[in-house]
């Protein structure tokens, strides 16, 4: 297509381009992306590329004179979005509007050359038709101003670049421009890493803003494309700091790269990195497969045992707090301190209590909750902090039967790793938010962890670890109840509610530990229903 060819990919300004609806003033925009399309096939390739990042609600404004290639580009876009390379896509010059169905929903193609007035669009139901559609508009200068993401493309014939050549100038509103730039960066990374011919398949995501695609090369190899753009600071929520800074969430892909290489240096099966664009937040990773550590009945005991041994080995090692990312770039692993742990517990009174229990706690109850947690967490201060991977549980563990020993456990999610207490990740594994694990199974693996730790360090404090385990398991369950309630209420993701009863059971189980007696009393007073069915707490022998 030529978009990554330095001879064809030029930054600058082209005079005479018509402004498109929703496009900010020229002095407020970054430089447009300009590209030479030497023949019609290149225009079609551009359409295929643009289809990669368009979403329902987007407007594609196609400007330019007659013969510039607007309809050719629109046809290629529509066919790609509809997954039908032979779809008949006539020019809507006379009908004005032509609807289609695509893999993401409705597609609307409009040609406003013959539009007499904006009232005609109202009569045609244009706003209703395009509200949730991907809309392609030729002659967009005749469209009334509208809100929402706009991709503006100006096409013109440019014979000085060769017979049949066209010139495209592409810009967009802020969010759209970010998507365009990221898509270009993905294409460039795939090309220089040897994966440009791979088929890309969207993988199921998680509760974060990251996205993943499986890459399948024509020769049969596979890899995973991780799209993790730098995290923008949210509004300050306490002491001038945003939520992500308080709870120590990674701000860029640097953290993943650093921990990944650190784990691999220790002999663990984190994915190899085949290609990276650190600034944009793109990684091409080894595909560790999809073989889980669970089955329909729950945890696979032998696989969970290996995952437990992995943690015991990791926690027995003196680990650095600073790791290299690239030449001249280091990642400082943040401390999972009392501020972060306490702030996370507030998710329960903020979201879980009102949304799922119908309880609005008075200020004195909230204050007491925070004070009790501050006191309890003093029992979980690590004597020697270790890498806390933070999401060490079944969705992020892959079974690799072709490997040996602990290398059979593939670890794939650790970008939010912190320096914390070793008990946290053990609790994350053994009280999996998505998989039922009864107290007997939990106790057996806690015993395994304790024996493995003792074998490496005879002075390992089992009772101190057991207390910290109960405290941090309760903290994690408290946090997750709030997060899952928030995902449902704020983000429209109700699927996480299915796990709430399991997590309530874990929290009730942990609150039975003597170290959490004060918090148990608080729950009995303010959220008594949560403690209905508690199993005894697990402690390693």
Coordinates of C-alpha atoms in Angstrom, one line a residue:
X1 CA 0.0 0.0 0.0
X2 CA 2.9 2.3 0.5
X3 CA 1.8 4.0 3.8
X4 CA 5.0 3.1 5.5
X5 CA 7.3 3.9 2.6
X6 CA 9.2 7.1 3.5
X7 CA 9.0 8.3 -0.1
X8 CA 5.2 8.1 -0.1
X9 CA 4.5 8.9 3.6
X10 CA 5.0 12.7 3.9
X11 CA 3.9 15.2 6.4
X12 CA 2.8 18.6 5.3
X13 CA -0.2 20.7 4.2
X14 CA -2.2 20.6 1.0
X15 CA -4.2 23.7 0.2
X16 CA -7.8 23.6 -1.0
X17 CA -8.9 20.6 1.2
X18 CA -12.5 21.1 2.2
X19 CA -13.2 21.1 6.0
X20 CA -15.3 18.2 7.2
X21 CA -18.0 18.2 9.8
X22 CA -16.7 17.8 13.3
X23 CA -13.1 18.5 12.3
X24 CA -11.3 21.0 14.6
X25 CA -9.7 24.2 13.2
X26 CA -6.5 23.6 11.2
X27 CA -4.3 25.2 13.9
X28 CA -5.6 22.8 16.5
X29 CA -4.9 19.6 14.5
X30 CA -1.7 17.6 14.2
X31 CA -0.3 17.4 10.7
X32 CA -2.4 15.3 8.4
X33 CA -1.2 11.9 7.1
X34 CA -0.5 12.2 3.4
X35 CA 0.0 9.3 1.1
X36 CA 0.4 8.7 -2.7
X37 CA -1.9 6.0 -4.1
X38 CA -0.2 5.0 -7.4
X39 CA -3.1 2.9 -8.8
X40 CA -6.6 1.9 -8.0
X41 CA -5.5 -1.2 -6.1
X42 CA -3.6 1.0 -3.6
X43 CA -6.9 3.0 -3.0
X44 CA -8.6 -0.3 -2.3
X45 CA -5.8 -1.3 0.1
X46 CA -6.3 2.0 1.9
X47 CA -9.9 1.1 2.4
X48 CA -9.0 -2.3 3.9
X49 CA -6.6 -0.6 6.3
X50 CA -9.1 2.0 7.4
X51 CA -11.7 -0.7 8.1
X52 CA -9.4 -2.1 10.8
X53 CA -10.2 0.6 13.3
X54 CA -13.6 2.0 12.4
X55 CA -16.3 1.6 15.0
X56 CA -20.1 2.1 15.1
X57 CA -20.9 5.8 15.4
X58 CA -17.9 6.9 13.3
X59 CA -18.3 9.3 10.3
X60 CA -15.9 8.9 7.3
X61 CA -15.9 12.2 5.4
X62 CA -14.8 11.6 1.8
X63 CA -13.9 14.9 0.0
X64 CA -12.3 15.6 -3.4
X65 CA -13.2 16.3 -6.9
X66 CA -14.8 14.0 -9.5
X67 CA -12.6 11.0 -10.3
X68 CA -10.6 11.4 -7.1
X69 CA -11.5 7.9 -6.0
X70 CA -14.1 8.5 -3.3
X71 CA -16.4 5.8 -4.5
X72 CA -13.6 3.3 -5.0
X73 CA -12.4 3.8 -1.5
X74 CA -15.9 3.6 -0.1
X75 CA -16.6 0.4 -2.0
X76 CA -13.5 -1.2 -0.6
X77 CA -14.3 -0.1 2.9
X78 CA -17.8 -1.4 2.8
X79 CA -16.9 -4.7 1.4
X80 CA -14.3 -5.2 4.1
X81 CA -16.7 -4.2 6.9
X82 CA -19.3 -6.5 5.4
X83 CA -16.8 -9.4 5.1
X84 CA -18.0 -9.8 1.5
X85 CA -15.4 -9.0 -1.2
X86 CA -18.0 -9.4 -4.0
X87 CA -20.7 -7.3 -2.5
X88 CA -22.4 -5.0 -5.0
X89 CA -21.8 -1.4 -3.8
X90 CA -23.3 1.0 -6.3
X91 CA -22.7 4.8 -6.0
X92 CA -25.6 6.4 -4.0
X93 CA -25.6 9.4 -6.2
X94 CA -29.3 9.1 -7.0
X95 CA -30.6 7.4 -3.9
X96 CA -28.5 9.7 -1.6
X97 CA -28.3 7.0 1.1
X98 CA -27.5 3.3 0.8
X99 CA -27.5 1.1 3.9
X100 CA -25.6 -2.2 4.4
X101 CA -25.1 -4.7 7.2
X102 CA -21.6 -5.4 8.4
X103 CA -19.8 -7.4 11.1
X104 CA -20.0 -4.5 13.5
X105 CA -23.5 -3.6 12.6
X106 CA -25.1 -1.1 10.2
X107 CA -23.0 0.7 7.5
X108 CA -24.4 3.7 5.7
X109 CA -23.0 5.1 2.4
X110 CA -24.3 8.6 1.5
X111 CA -23.5 10.8 -1.5
X112 CA -24.8 14.3 -0.8
X113 CA -23.9 15.9 -4.2
X114 CA -27.6 16.2 -5.1
X115 CA -28.7 17.2 -1.7
X116 CA -31.0 20.2 -1.9
X117 CA -31.2 21.1 1.8
X118 CA -30.5 19.8 5.2
X119 CA -34.3 19.2 5.6
X120 CA -34.0 16.5 3.0
X121 CA -31.7 14.5 5.3
X122 CA -34.3 14.9 8.1
X123 CA -37.0 13.5 5.8
X124 CA -34.8 10.5 4.9
X125 CA -34.2 9.8 8.6
X126 CA -30.4 10.3 8.2
X127 CA -29.7 11.0 11.9
X128 CA -31.6 7.9 13.2
X129 CA -30.1 5.7 10.5
X130 CA -26.5 6.7 11.2
X131 CA -26.5 7.1 15.0
X132 CA -25.1 3.6 15.6
X133 CA -23.7 3.0 12.1
X134 CA -20.3 3.4 10.4
X135 CA -21.2 6.2 8.0
X136 CA -19.3 7.1 4.8
X137 CA -20.3 10.4 3.3
X138 CA -19.2 11.8 -0.1
X139 CA -19.5 15.6 -0.4
X140 CA -19.5 15.9 3.4
X141 CA -19.3 19.7 3.3
X142 CA -23.1 19.6 2.6
X143 CA -23.6 17.8 5.9
X144 CA -24.8 19.9 8.9
X145 CA -22.3 20.0 11.8
X146 CA -22.5 16.9 14.1
X147 CA -20.8 15.5 17.1
X148 CA -18.8 12.3 17.3
X149 CA -15.6 10.8 15.8
X150 CA -14.8 12.0 12.3
X151 CA -12.2 10.6 9.9
X152 CA -11.6 13.1 7.1
X153 CA -10.1 11.9 3.8
X154 CA -9.5 14.3 0.9
X155 CA -8.7 12.5 -2.4
X156 CA -7.3 14.1 -5.6
X157 CA -5.9 13.0 -8.9
X158 CA -2.1 13.7 -9.0
X159 CA -0.7 12.8 -12.5
X160 CA 2.7 14.2 -11.5
X161 CA 3.2 11.0 -9.4
X162 CA 2.3 8.8 -12.4
X163 CA -0.7 8.1 -14.6
X164 CA -3.7 7.2 -12.5
X165 CA -2.1 8.2 -9.2
X166 CA -4.1 9.7 -6.5
X167 CA -3.1 11.7 -3.4
X168 CA -4.9 11.2 0.0
X169 CA -4.8 13.6 2.9
X170 CA -6.1 12.0 6.0
X171 CA -6.9 13.6 9.4
X172 CA -9.5 13.3 12.1
X173 CA -10.9 14.4 15.4
X174 CA -8.8 13.8 18.4
X175 CA -10.0 10.3 19.3
X176 CA -10.1 9.2 15.7
X177 CA -6.6 10.6 15.0
X178 CA -5.3 8.5 17.9
X179 CA -6.9 5.4 16.4
X180 CA -5.5 6.2 13.0
X181 CA -2.0 6.7 14.4
X182 CA -2.2 3.5 16.4
X183 CA -3.3 1.5 13.3
X184 CA -0.4 2.9 11.3
X185 CA 2.0 2.0 14.1
X186 CA 0.6 -1.5 14.2
X187 CA 1.1 -2.0 10.5
X188 CA 4.7 -0.7 10.8
X189 CA 5.5 -3.0 13.7
X190 CA 4.0 -6.0 11.9
X191 CA 6.0 -5.2 8.8
X192 CA 9.4 -4.8 10.5
X193 CA 8.8 -7.9 12.7
X194 CA 7.9 -10.2 9.8
X195 CA 4.2 -10.5 10.7
X196 CA 2.7 -8.2 8.0
X197 CA 1.1 -11.1 6.1
X198 CA -0.5 -12.6 9.2
X199 CA -4.2 -13.0 9.6
X200 CA -5.4 -10.9 12.6
X201 CA -8.2 -12.3 14.8
X202 CA -9.6 -10.4 17.8
X203 CA -9.2 -12.2 21.0
X204 CA -11.5 -12.0 24.0
X205 CA -10.3 -9.1 26.1
X206 CA -10.3 -8.5 29.9
X207 CA -11.7 -5.9 32.2
X208 CA -9.0 -3.4 31.2
X209 CA -8.4 -1.0 28.3
X210 CA -6.0 -3.4 26.6
X211 CA -6.8 -5.3 23.4
X212 CA -5.3 -8.5 22.0
X213 CA -5.3 -10.1 18.5
X214 CA -4.0 -13.5 17.5
X215 CA -1.7 -13.3 14.5
X216 CA -1.6 -16.4 12.2
X217 CA 1.2 -16.4 9.7
X218 CA 0.8 -18.1 6.4
X219 CA 3.4 -20.6 7.4
X220 CA 1.3 -21.7 10.4
X221 CA 3.1 -19.9 13.2
X222 CA 1.1 -17.8 15.6
X223 CA 1.7 -14.9 17.9
X224 CA -0.3 -12.4 20.0
X225 CA -0.5 -8.7 19.3
X226 CA -1.0 -6.7 22.5
X227 CA -2.4 -3.2 22.1
X228 CA -1.8 -1.3 25.4
X229 CA -1.7 2.4 24.7
X230 CA -0.2 4.6 27.4
X231 CA -2.7 5.3 30.2
X232 CA -3.9 8.8 30.3
X233 CA -4.1 10.3 33.8
X234 CA -7.7 10.4 35.0
X235 CA -9.0 13.2 37.2
X236 CA -7.5 13.6 40.6
X237 CA -9.4 11.7 43.2
X238 CA -7.3 12.2 46.4
X239 CA -4.4 14.4 47.3
X240 CA -4.2 15.6 43.7
X241 CA -3.5 12.1 42.4
X242 CA -5.6 10.0 39.9
X243 CA -6.9 6.6 40.8
X244 CA -4.3 4.7 38.7
X245 CA -1.4 6.5 40.5
X246 CA -2.8 5.7 44.0
X247 CA -3.3 2.0 43.3
X248 CA -0.1 1.7 41.3
X249 CA -1.5 0.7 37.9
X250 CA 1.0 0.6 35.0
X251 CA 1.0 3.8 32.9
X252 CA 2.7 2.3 29.9
X253 CA 3.8 -1.0 28.3
X254 CA 7.3 -0.5 29.8
X255 CA 6.1 -2.3 32.9
X256 CA 5.1 -5.4 31.0
X257 CA 8.3 -5.5 29.1
X258 CA 10.4 -5.2 32.2
X259 CA 8.6 -7.8 34.3
X260 CA 8.4 -10.2 31.3
X261 CA 12.1 -10.1 30.8
X262 CA 12.7 -10.4 34.5
X263 CA 10.5 -13.5 34.7
X264 CA 12.2 -15.1 31.7
X265 CA 15.6 -14.4 33.2
X266 CA 14.5 -16.5 36.2
X267 CA 13.5 -19.4 34.0
X268 CA 9.8 -18.9 34.0
X269 CA 7.5 -19.1 31.0
X270 CA 6.6 -15.6 30.3
X271 CA 6.1 -14.9 26.5
X272 CA 9.0 -14.0 24.4
X273 CA 8.7 -10.6 22.8
X274 CA 9.1 -10.7 19.0
X275 CA 8.5 -7.0 18.3
X276 CA 7.8 -3.8 20.2
X277 CA 6.7 -0.2 19.8
X278 CA 7.2 1.1 23.4
X279 CA 6.0 4.6 22.6
X280 CA 2.7 3.5 21.1
X281 CA 2.2 0.6 23.5
X282 CA 2.4 -2.3 21.0
X283 CA 4.0 -5.7 21.5
X284 CA 4.1 -8.9 19.4
X285 CA 4.3 -11.8 21.9
X286 CA 4.9 -15.5 21.8
X287 CA 1.6 -17.3 21.6
X288 CA 1.6 -19.6 24.6
X289 CA -1.7 -21.2 23.5
X290 CA -5.0 -21.6 25.3
X291 CA -4.6 -24.7 27.4
X292 CA -6.0 -23.7 30.8
X293 CA -5.1 -24.8 34.4
X294 CA -8.8 -25.5 35.0
X295 CA -11.5 -27.6 33.5
X296 CA -15.3 -27.8 33.7
X297 CA -15.0 -29.2 37.3
X298 CA -12.8 -26.4 38.5
X299 CA -9.0 -26.2 39.3
X300 CA -6.8 -29.0 37.9
X301 CA -5.0 -30.1 41.1
X302 CA -1.7 -31.0 39.4
X303 CA -1.6 -27.7 37.4
X304 CA -2.5 -25.6 40.4
X305 CA 0.2 -27.4 42.4
X306 CA 2.8 -26.4 39.8
X307 CA 1.5 -22.8 39.8
X308 CA 1.9 -22.8 43.6
X309 CA 5.4 -24.1 43.4
X310 CA 6.3 -21.4 40.9
X311 CA 5.3 -18.8 43.5
X312 CA 7.3 -20.5 46.2
X313 CA 10.4 -20.4 44.0
X314 CA 9.8 -16.8 43.0
X315 CA 9.3 -15.6 46.5
X316 CA 12.4 -17.4 47.8
X317 CA 14.6 -15.3 45.5
X318 CA 16.0 -11.8 46.4
X319 CA 14.5 -9.7 43.6
X320 CA 15.4 -6.3 42.3
X321 CA 13.1 -3.3 42.5
X322 CA 14.4 -1.8 39.2
X323 CA 14.4 -3.7 35.9
X324 CA 15.7 -2.7 32.4
X325 CA 13.2 -2.0 29.6
X326 CA 15.5 -0.9 26.8
X327 CA 18.8 0.9 26.4
X328 CA 18.7 3.9 28.8
X329 CA 15.2 3.0 30.1
X330 CA 14.5 1.4 33.4
X331 CA 11.2 0.5 35.1
X332 CA 10.9 1.1 38.9
X333 CA 8.5 -1.4 40.4
X334 CA 6.2 0.5 42.7
X335 CA 5.5 -0.5 46.2
X336 CA 2.1 -2.0 47.0
X337 CA 1.9 0.3 50.0
X338 CA -0.8 1.0 52.6
X339 CA -2.2 3.9 50.6
X340 CA -2.9 1.6 47.6
X341 CA -4.3 -1.3 49.7
X342 CA -6.6 1.0 51.7
X343 CA -7.8 2.9 48.7
X344 CA -8.8 -0.4 47.0
X345 CA -10.9 -1.5 50.0
X346 CA -13.0 1.7 49.6
X347 CA -14.4 0.2 46.4
X348 CA -16.7 -2.0 48.6
X349 CA -18.5 0.9 50.4
X350 CA -18.4 3.0 47.2
X351 CA -19.8 0.5 44.7
X352 CA -20.7 -2.9 46.1
X353 CA -22.7 -1.8 49.2
X354 CA -25.0 0.6 47.4
X355 CA -25.3 -1.2 44.0
X356 CA -25.6 -4.8 45.1
X357 CA -26.7 -4.6 48.8
X358 CA -28.8 -1.5 48.6
X359 CA -26.9 0.0 51.5
X360 CA -25.7 3.6 51.7
X361 CA -23.3 3.7 54.5
X362 CA -23.3 6.7 56.8
X363 CA -20.0 8.7 57.1
X364 CA -19.2 7.3 60.5
X365 CA -19.5 3.7 59.2
X366 CA -17.2 4.4 56.3
X367 CA -14.7 6.1 58.6
X368 CA -14.7 3.1 60.9
X369 CA -14.3 0.7 57.9
X370 CA -11.2 2.6 56.8
X371 CA -9.7 2.8 60.3
X372 CA -10.2 -0.9 60.9
X373 CA -8.6 -1.8 57.6
X374 CA -5.6 0.5 58.3
X375 CA -5.1 -1.3 61.6
X376 CA -5.5 -4.8 60.1
X377 CA -3.1 -4.2 57.2
X378 CA -0.3 -3.6 59.7
X379 CA -0.3 -7.4 60.1
X380 CA 0.6 -7.9 56.4
X381 CA 3.7 -5.7 56.0
X382 CA 6.3 -7.8 54.3
X383 CA 9.7 -8.3 55.9
X384 CA 11.2 -8.6 52.4
X385 CA 8.9 -7.4 49.6
X386 CA 8.7 -9.5 46.5
X387 CA 7.3 -9.2 43.0
X388 CA 3.6 -9.3 43.3
X389 CA 2.2 -10.1 39.9
X390 CA -1.2 -9.0 41.1
X391 CA -3.4 -11.0 38.6
X392 CA -1.9 -14.4 39.2
X393 CA -5.0 -16.5 38.6
X394 CA -6.5 -19.0 36.2
X395 CA -7.4 -16.7 33.2
X396 CA -3.7 -15.6 33.1
X397 CA -2.1 -19.0 33.5
X398 CA -1.5 -21.3 30.5
X399 CA -0.6 -25.0 30.8
X400 CA 2.4 -25.9 28.5
X401 CA 2.6 -29.8 28.6
X402 CA 5.5 -29.9 26.2
X403 CA 7.8 -28.1 28.6
X404 CA 9.3 -29.4 31.8
X405 CA 8.8 -28.6 35.5
X406 CA 7.8 -25.1 36.4
X407 CA 8.2 -24.0 32.8
X408 CA 4.8 -25.8 32.2
X409 CA 3.1 -22.8 33.8
X410 CA 2.8 -19.9 31.3
X411 CA 2.3 -16.5 32.8
X412 CA 0.7 -13.8 30.6
X413 CA -0.6 -10.9 32.7
X414 CA 1.7 -9.0 35.0
X415 CA 2.0 -5.4 33.8
X416 CA 0.6 -4.0 37.0
X417 CA 3.2 -5.9 39.1
X418 CA 4.2 -4.2 42.4
X419 CA 6.6 -4.9 45.3
X420 CA 4.4 -6.4 47.9
X421 CA 3.8 -9.3 50.3
X422 CA 4.2 -12.8 48.9
X423 CA 0.9 -13.9 50.3
X424 CA -1.0 -11.7 47.9
X425 CA -0.4 -13.7 44.7
X426 CA -0.9 -17.0 46.6
X427 CA -4.3 -15.7 47.6
X428 CA -5.0 -14.5 44.1
X429 CA -4.4 -18.1 42.9
X430 CA -6.1 -20.1 45.6
X431 CA -9.1 -17.8 45.9
X432 CA -9.7 -17.4 42.2
X433 CA -12.5 -15.0 41.5
X434 CA -13.7 -17.0 38.5
X435 CA -13.3 -20.6 39.7
X436 CA -14.7 -22.4 42.8
X437 CA -12.0 -23.5 45.2
X438 CA -13.1 -25.0 48.5
X439 CA -11.3 -24.5 51.8
X440 CA -9.9 -28.0 51.8
X441 CA -8.3 -27.6 48.4
X442 CA -7.0 -24.2 49.4
X443 CA -5.5 -25.6 52.6
X444 CA -3.8 -28.4 50.8
X445 CA -2.0 -26.0 48.4
X446 CA -1.2 -23.6 51.2
X447 CA 0.6 -26.5 52.9
X448 CA 2.4 -27.2 49.7
X449 CA 3.5 -23.6 49.4
X450 CA 4.7 -23.6 53.0
X451 CA 6.8 -26.8 52.6
X452 CA 8.4 -25.4 49.4
X453 CA 9.3 -22.2 51.1
X454 CA 10.7 -24.0 54.2
X455 CA 12.8 -26.2 51.9
X456 CA 14.4 -23.0 50.5
X457 CA 14.4 -21.1 53.8
X458 CA 14.1 -23.0 57.1
X459 CA 13.4 -19.8 58.9
X460 CA 10.2 -19.1 56.8
X461 CA 7.5 -17.9 59.3
X462 CA 4.5 -20.1 58.5
X463 CA 2.2 -18.5 61.1
X464 CA 3.0 -15.0 60.1
X465 CA 2.5 -15.9 56.4
X466 CA -0.9 -17.5 57.3
X467 CA -2.1 -14.3 59.0
X468 CA -0.9 -12.1 56.1
X469 CA -2.6 -14.5 53.7
X470 CA -6.0 -14.1 55.4
X471 CA -5.6 -10.3 55.5
X472 CA -4.6 -9.9 51.9
X473 CA -7.1 -12.5 50.6
X474 CA -9.8 -10.5 52.4
X475 CA -8.4 -7.2 51.0
X476 CA -8.4 -8.7 47.5
X477 CA -12.0 -10.0 47.8
X478 CA -13.1 -6.7 49.2
X479 CA -11.6 -4.9 46.2
X480 CA -12.9 -7.3 43.6
X481 CA -16.5 -7.0 44.9
X482 CA -16.3 -3.3 44.4
X483 CA -14.6 -3.6 41.0
X484 CA -17.2 -6.1 39.6
X485 CA -20.1 -4.0 40.9
X486 CA -18.5 -0.9 39.2
X487 CA -18.0 -2.9 36.0
X488 CA -21.7 -3.6 36.0
X489 CA -23.1 -0.3 37.0
X490 CA -20.6 2.2 35.4
X491 CA -19.3 0.2 32.5
X492 CA -22.3 -1.8 31.4
X493 CA -20.6 -5.2 31.9
X494 CA -23.0 -7.4 33.9
X495 CA -21.2 -10.7 33.2
X496 CA -19.0 -10.1 36.2
X497 CA -21.9 -10.3 38.5
X498 CA -22.0 -14.1 38.1
X499 CA -18.8 -14.2 40.2
X500 CA -20.1 -12.1 43.1
X501 CA -21.5 -15.1 45.3
X502 CA -18.1 -16.9 45.0
X503 CA -16.2 -13.8 46.1
X504 CA -18.6 -13.1 48.9
X505 CA -17.9 -16.6 50.1
X506 CA -14.1 -16.0 50.0
X507 CA -14.5 -12.8 51.9
X508 CA -16.7 -14.4 54.6
X509 CA -14.2 -17.3 54.9
X510 CA -11.3 -14.9 55.4
X511 CA -13.1 -12.7 57.9
X512 CA -13.4 -15.8 60.2
X513 CA -9.6 -15.5 60.9
X514 CA -8.9 -14.0 64.3
X515 CA -6.7 -11.2 62.8
X516 CA -9.9 -9.9 61.0
X517 CA -12.3 -10.1 64.0
X518 CA -12.8 -6.4 64.1
X519 CA -13.7 -6.2 60.4
X520 CA -16.0 -9.2 60.8
X521 CA -17.9 -7.3 63.5
X522 CA -18.2 -4.3 61.2
X523 CA -19.7 -6.5 58.5
X524 CA -22.1 -8.1 60.9
X525 CA -23.3 -4.7 61.8
X526 CA -23.5 -3.0 58.4
X527 CA -23.5 -5.8 55.7
X528 CA -24.6 -8.9 57.6
X529 CA -26.0 -10.8 54.6
X530 CA -22.5 -11.2 53.2
X531 CA -21.4 -13.5 56.1
X532 CA -24.2 -16.0 55.6
X533 CA -22.2 -19.0 54.5
X534 CA -18.6 -18.8 55.6
X535 CA -16.3 -21.8 55.5
X536 CA -13.5 -21.9 58.1
X537 CA -10.4 -20.0 57.1
X538 CA -7.5 -21.9 55.6
X539 CA -4.1 -22.0 57.4
X540 CA -1.1 -24.0 56.3
X541 CA 0.1 -26.7 58.8

